[in-house]
Short mmCIF file of C-alpha atoms and ligand atoms in Angstrom, two decimals:
data_model
loop_
_atom_site.label_atom_id
_atom_site.label_comp_id
_atom_site.label_asym_id
_atom_site.label_seq_id
_atom_site.Cartn_x
_atom_site.Cartn_y
_atom_site.Cartn_z
CA UNK A 15 0.00 0.00 0.00
CA UNK A 16 1.34 3.44 -0.89
CA UNK A 17 0.90 5.89 1.96
CA UNK A 18 2.76 8.85 0.43
CA UNK A 19 -0.09 11.32 0.28
CA UNK A 20 -2.12 10.03 3.19
CA UNK A 21 -2.04 11.88 6.46
CA UNK A 22 -1.24 9.46 9.27
CA UNK A 23 -3.77 9.13 12.05
CA UNK A 24 -1.08 8.60 14.66
CA UNK A 25 2.63 9.05 14.37
CA UNK A 26 5.65 8.39 16.57
CA UNK A 27 8.88 10.19 15.77
CA UNK A 28 12.15 8.96 17.27
CA UNK A 29 10.18 7.83 20.29
CA UNK A 30 11.88 6.27 23.30
CA UNK A 31 10.64 5.16 26.69
CA UNK A 32 12.64 4.56 29.86
CA UNK A 33 11.48 2.88 33.03
CA UNK A 34 13.30 3.13 36.34
CA UNK A 35 15.30 0.01 37.07
CA UNK A 36 17.46 -0.43 40.16
CA UNK A 37 19.61 2.66 40.45
CA UNK A 38 19.21 3.66 36.84
CA UNK A 39 16.79 3.33 33.98
CA UNK A 40 16.07 0.74 31.35
CA UNK A 41 15.26 1.86 27.82
CA UNK A 42 12.26 -0.21 26.79
CA UNK A 43 11.39 1.54 23.51
CA UNK A 44 14.26 2.74 21.38
CA UNK A 45 13.96 5.38 18.65
CA UNK A 46 10.65 4.21 17.26
CA UNK A 47 9.42 5.82 14.03
CA UNK A 48 5.95 4.62 13.20
CA UNK A 49 2.94 5.90 11.31
CA UNK A 50 -0.55 4.48 11.61
CA UNK A 51 -2.86 5.31 8.73
CA UNK A 52 -6.63 5.74 8.69
CA UNK A 53 -8.71 2.60 8.09
CA UNK A 54 -5.86 0.15 8.32
CA UNK A 55 -5.46 -2.98 10.38
CA UNK A 56 -1.97 -2.92 11.86
CA UNK A 57 -0.57 -5.82 13.81
CA UNK A 58 2.42 -5.28 16.07
CA UNK A 59 4.18 -8.58 16.44
CA UNK A 60 6.88 -9.40 18.93
CA UNK A 61 7.95 -11.72 21.69
CA UNK A 62 6.98 -11.26 25.29
CA UNK A 63 8.86 -8.37 26.89
CA UNK A 64 9.81 -6.63 23.63
CA UNK A 65 7.78 -3.51 24.47
CA UNK A 66 4.42 -4.06 22.75
CA UNK A 67 2.24 -3.04 25.68
CA UNK A 68 4.43 -0.04 26.40
CA UNK A 69 4.11 1.04 22.77
CA UNK A 70 0.34 0.65 22.89
CA UNK A 71 0.05 2.54 26.17
CA UNK A 72 2.00 5.44 24.72
CA UNK A 73 -0.04 5.66 21.54
CA UNK A 74 -3.20 5.42 23.66
CA UNK A 75 -2.17 8.22 25.99
CA UNK A 76 -1.99 5.93 29.02
CA UNK A 77 1.72 6.53 29.42
CA UNK A 78 4.14 9.18 28.23
CA UNK A 79 7.28 9.15 26.16
CA UNK A 80 10.71 9.82 27.60
CA UNK A 81 12.08 11.18 24.30
CA UNK A 82 10.66 11.83 20.88
CA UNK A 83 7.19 12.80 19.79
CA UNK A 84 3.66 11.49 19.48
CA UNK A 85 1.23 13.09 17.06
CA UNK A 86 -2.44 12.32 16.60
CA UNK A 87 -3.93 13.90 13.48
CA UNK A 88 -0.98 16.29 13.40
CA UNK A 89 -1.57 17.47 16.96
CA UNK A 90 1.40 17.07 19.27
CA UNK A 91 0.53 14.86 22.26
CA UNK A 92 4.10 14.21 23.35
CA UNK A 93 3.79 15.88 26.75
CA UNK A 94 0.30 17.34 27.00
CA UNK A 95 -1.33 18.54 30.21
CA UNK A 96 -3.09 15.66 32.01
CA UNK A 97 -6.49 17.09 31.14
CA UNK A 98 -5.75 17.07 27.41
CA UNK A 99 -4.40 13.56 27.61
CA UNK A 100 -7.54 12.36 29.39
CA UNK A 101 -9.72 13.97 26.74
CA UNK A 102 -7.60 12.35 24.01
CA UNK A 103 -7.99 8.92 25.61
CA UNK A 104 -11.72 9.36 25.98
CA UNK A 105 -12.46 10.75 22.57
CA UNK A 106 -10.02 9.33 20.14
CA UNK A 107 -9.03 5.88 21.34
CA UNK A 108 -10.86 2.68 22.22
CA UNK A 109 -9.10 -0.02 24.20
CA UNK A 110 -9.41 -3.79 24.26
CA UNK A 111 -7.30 -5.77 26.72
CA UNK A 112 -6.44 -9.43 27.11
CA UNK A 113 -8.48 -9.81 30.30
CA UNK A 114 -11.64 -7.93 29.15
CA UNK A 115 -11.79 -5.57 32.18
CA UNK A 116 -15.58 -5.62 32.31
CA UNK A 117 -17.53 -4.48 35.36
CA UNK A 118 -18.88 -7.69 36.92
CA UNK A 119 -21.98 -6.08 38.41
CA UNK A 120 -23.16 -4.51 35.13
CA UNK A 121 -24.80 -6.39 32.27
CA UNK A 122 -23.19 -6.54 28.83
CA UNK A 123 -25.36 -3.66 27.67
CA UNK A 124 -24.75 -1.62 30.82
CA UNK A 125 -20.99 -2.10 30.48
CA UNK A 126 -21.26 -0.51 27.04
CA UNK A 127 -23.70 2.23 28.15
CA UNK A 128 -21.40 3.19 30.99
CA UNK A 129 -18.61 4.04 28.53
CA UNK A 130 -21.00 5.64 26.04
CA UNK A 131 -22.03 8.12 28.73
CA UNK A 132 -18.44 9.40 28.94
CA UNK A 133 -18.13 9.95 25.20
CA UNK A 134 -18.90 13.02 23.10
CA UNK A 135 -20.63 11.40 20.17
CA UNK A 136 -21.32 7.77 21.04
CA UNK A 137 -23.35 5.34 18.99
CA UNK A 138 -26.34 3.76 20.69
CA UNK A 139 -25.15 1.04 23.06
CA UNK A 140 -27.65 -1.40 21.54
CA UNK A 141 -26.11 -0.77 18.14
CA UNK A 142 -22.62 -1.48 19.46
CA UNK A 143 -23.86 -4.72 21.05
CA UNK A 144 -25.49 -5.67 17.76
CA UNK A 145 -22.27 -5.05 15.83
CA UNK A 146 -20.49 -7.65 17.97
CA UNK A 147 -23.47 -10.02 17.50
CA UNK A 148 -24.46 -10.17 21.16
CA UNK A 149 -27.97 -8.76 21.09
CA UNK A 150 -29.34 -11.98 22.54
CA UNK A 151 -26.89 -11.73 25.45
CA UNK A 152 -27.28 -8.01 26.17
CA UNK A 153 -28.84 -8.56 29.60
CA UNK A 154 -26.33 -11.14 30.77
CA UNK A 155 -23.66 -10.36 33.33
CA UNK A 156 -20.00 -10.99 32.47
CA UNK A 157 -19.97 -14.06 34.72
CA UNK A 158 -22.73 -15.58 32.59
CA UNK A 159 -20.79 -15.11 29.34
CA UNK A 160 -17.99 -17.15 27.77
CA UNK A 161 -14.53 -15.62 27.43
CA UNK A 162 -15.11 -14.90 23.75
CA UNK A 163 -18.45 -13.25 24.46
CA UNK A 164 -16.90 -11.14 27.21
CA UNK A 165 -14.19 -10.06 24.82
CA UNK A 166 -16.84 -9.08 22.27
CA UNK A 167 -18.55 -6.97 24.94
CA UNK A 168 -15.26 -5.23 25.48
CA UNK A 169 -15.00 -4.64 21.71
CA UNK A 170 -18.51 -3.16 21.79
CA UNK A 171 -17.36 -0.94 24.62
CA UNK A 172 -14.41 0.22 22.52
CA UNK A 173 -16.45 0.98 19.38
CA UNK A 174 -19.39 2.69 21.12
CA UNK A 175 -17.31 5.86 21.47
CA UNK A 176 -16.77 5.90 17.69
CA UNK A 177 -13.03 6.26 18.24
CA UNK A 178 -10.74 6.86 15.29
CA UNK A 179 -8.32 4.29 16.65
CA UNK A 180 -8.85 1.03 18.49
CA UNK A 181 -5.89 -0.39 20.38
CA UNK A 182 -6.08 -4.06 21.26
CA UNK A 183 -3.45 -5.67 23.48
CA UNK A 184 -3.26 -9.46 22.99
CA UNK A 185 -7.07 -9.62 22.83
CA UNK A 186 -7.15 -13.33 22.02
CA UNK A 187 -4.27 -14.55 24.16
CA UNK A 188 -6.59 -15.98 26.83
CA UNK A 189 -8.92 -17.70 24.34
CA UNK A 190 -8.91 -21.09 22.68
CA UNK A 191 -8.45 -21.19 18.91
CA UNK A 192 -12.09 -21.21 17.79
CA UNK A 193 -13.12 -18.51 20.22
CA UNK A 194 -10.10 -16.43 19.22
CA UNK A 195 -11.16 -16.67 15.56
CA UNK A 196 -14.65 -15.41 16.50
CA UNK A 197 -13.12 -12.42 18.25
CA UNK A 198 -10.75 -11.74 15.34
CA UNK A 199 -13.70 -11.90 12.97
CA UNK A 200 -15.36 -9.17 15.03
CA UNK A 201 -12.27 -6.99 14.67
CA UNK A 202 -12.21 -7.73 10.95
CA UNK A 203 -15.84 -6.61 10.59
CA UNK A 204 -15.05 -3.40 12.43
CA UNK A 205 -12.06 -2.51 10.27
CA UNK A 206 -13.45 -3.64 6.94
CA UNK A 207 -17.02 -2.50 7.58
CA UNK A 208 -16.75 0.76 9.45
CA UNK A 209 -13.39 2.10 8.48
CA UNK A 210 -12.06 2.13 12.00
CA UNK A 211 -8.32 1.83 12.42
CA UNK A 212 -7.21 -1.08 14.56
CA UNK A 213 -3.76 -1.59 15.99
CA UNK A 214 -3.50 -5.03 17.52
CA UNK A 215 -0.57 -6.21 19.54
CA UNK A 216 0.20 -9.92 19.64
CA UNK A 217 2.96 -12.51 19.99
CA UNK A 218 1.05 -14.83 17.62
CA UNK A 219 2.61 -14.62 14.14
CA UNK A 220 -0.42 -16.28 12.53
CA UNK A 221 -2.62 -13.30 13.49
CA UNK A 222 -0.27 -11.01 11.57
CA UNK A 223 -1.45 -12.69 8.36
CA UNK A 224 -4.81 -10.92 8.59
CA UNK A 225 -3.25 -7.45 8.94
CA UNK A 226 -2.82 -4.82 6.25
CA UNK A 227 0.54 -4.00 7.73
CA UNK A 228 2.79 -5.84 10.14
CA UNK A 229 5.22 -4.10 12.44
CA UNK A 230 7.79 -6.42 13.98
CA UNK A 231 9.16 -5.26 17.28
CA UNK A 232 12.29 -6.75 18.78
CA UNK A 233 13.91 -5.66 22.01
CA UNK A 234 12.25 -2.24 21.89
CA UNK A 235 13.13 -1.49 18.28
CA UNK A 236 11.26 -1.79 15.03
CA UNK A 237 12.78 -4.72 13.22
CA UNK A 238 10.68 -4.44 10.06
CA UNK A 239 7.44 -3.09 8.67
CA UNK A 240 5.77 -4.98 5.86
CA UNK A 241 2.55 -4.78 3.87
CA UNK A 242 0.26 -7.75 3.32
CA UNK A 243 -1.07 -7.35 -0.20
CA UNK A 244 -3.67 -10.05 0.49
CA UNK A 245 -4.64 -10.17 4.15
CA UNK A 246 -6.22 -13.47 5.18
CA UNK A 247 -9.72 -13.69 6.57
CA UNK A 248 -9.92 -14.49 10.27
CA UNK A 249 -11.41 -17.91 9.57
CA UNK A 250 -8.42 -18.83 7.39
CA UNK A 251 -6.01 -18.55 10.31
CA UNK A 252 -4.73 -21.73 11.94
CA UNK A 253 -2.53 -22.24 14.97
N1 ADP B 11 6.07 0.11 34.60
C1 ADP B 11 7.21 -0.52 34.32
N2 ADP B 11 8.31 -0.35 35.08
C2 ADP B 11 9.47 -0.98 34.79
N3 ADP B 11 9.64 -1.80 33.73
C3 ADP B 11 8.59 -2.01 32.94
C4 ADP B 11 7.32 -1.39 33.19
N4 ADP B 11 6.45 -1.80 32.20
C5 ADP B 11 7.16 -2.62 31.41
N5 ADP B 11 8.43 -2.75 31.84
C6 ADP B 11 9.48 -3.56 31.19
O1 ADP B 11 9.53 -3.14 29.84
C7 ADP B 11 9.76 -4.26 28.98
C8 ADP B 11 8.67 -4.32 27.94
O2 ADP B 11 7.44 -4.61 28.58
P1 ADP B 11 6.07 -4.69 27.80
O3 ADP B 11 5.87 -3.43 27.05
O4 ADP B 11 5.03 -5.08 28.77
O5 ADP B 11 6.37 -5.87 26.77
P2 ADP B 11 5.37 -6.86 25.99
O6 ADP B 11 4.00 -6.26 26.04
O7 ADP B 11 5.92 -6.94 24.60
O8 ADP B 11 5.44 -8.18 26.69
C9 ADP B 11 9.83 -5.47 29.87
O9 ADP B 11 11.18 -5.75 30.11
C10 ADP B 11 9.14 -5.02 31.12
O10 ADP B 11 9.63 -5.70 32.24
MG1 MG B 12 2.22 -7.00 26.72
#
């Protein structure tokens, strides 16, 4: 895919991140240059500990860079005031985590409504639940749902805000193969159907085959970035 004249949605420029370690610091992300384009499905692939979650947290405004810059739609979010960062997180980014993070005492629908109430221009929570094909489970509590269904509720919760970017951190790592494929199919429908950008982080190389673009991260650096001219469908993946 040629991205020459397309304005990136999010962009990291020479971005590095240190964490305190013992007496000093450890550099976990090292001089990352990365652009994420509108409507693409990007998979960040790398082994455990290579910095994937840190990278996602920085792009999502949950953590801040040590050096370098983060732009979102050309606006500099490298070191914004906390209030601006909170607004950015709320408005522009939807999150999906490995362990769902649903509220146990709210139903599927209420979990989605709760987030919709914090957003500027949410879609109807019922619509979000329908998009993840859980209308018949809307009144169930998380404890009454399978892992895959809970993860689809958390996808509904991410899309209800109509974010430009959805960040998903190992969203299928806790699921068995068939359930994982169901969840990946839901992501696929969101990217291909609604033109939402998804950046998914995983250690599973097979999942990278359904991406438009694959970013390989190794020891805090970008090892390679490659395009998939023919991304596979979720149901074609096998592991
Ligand atoms: N808050 C933190 N404080 C100190 N070290 C951290 C912190 N978060 C992550 N790290 C370290 O940064 C490295 C990358 O972590 P992480 O981004 O979670 O990797 P991945 O998601 O690829 O497994 C690891 O060595 C981890 O121990
Ligand atoms: Mg991680």
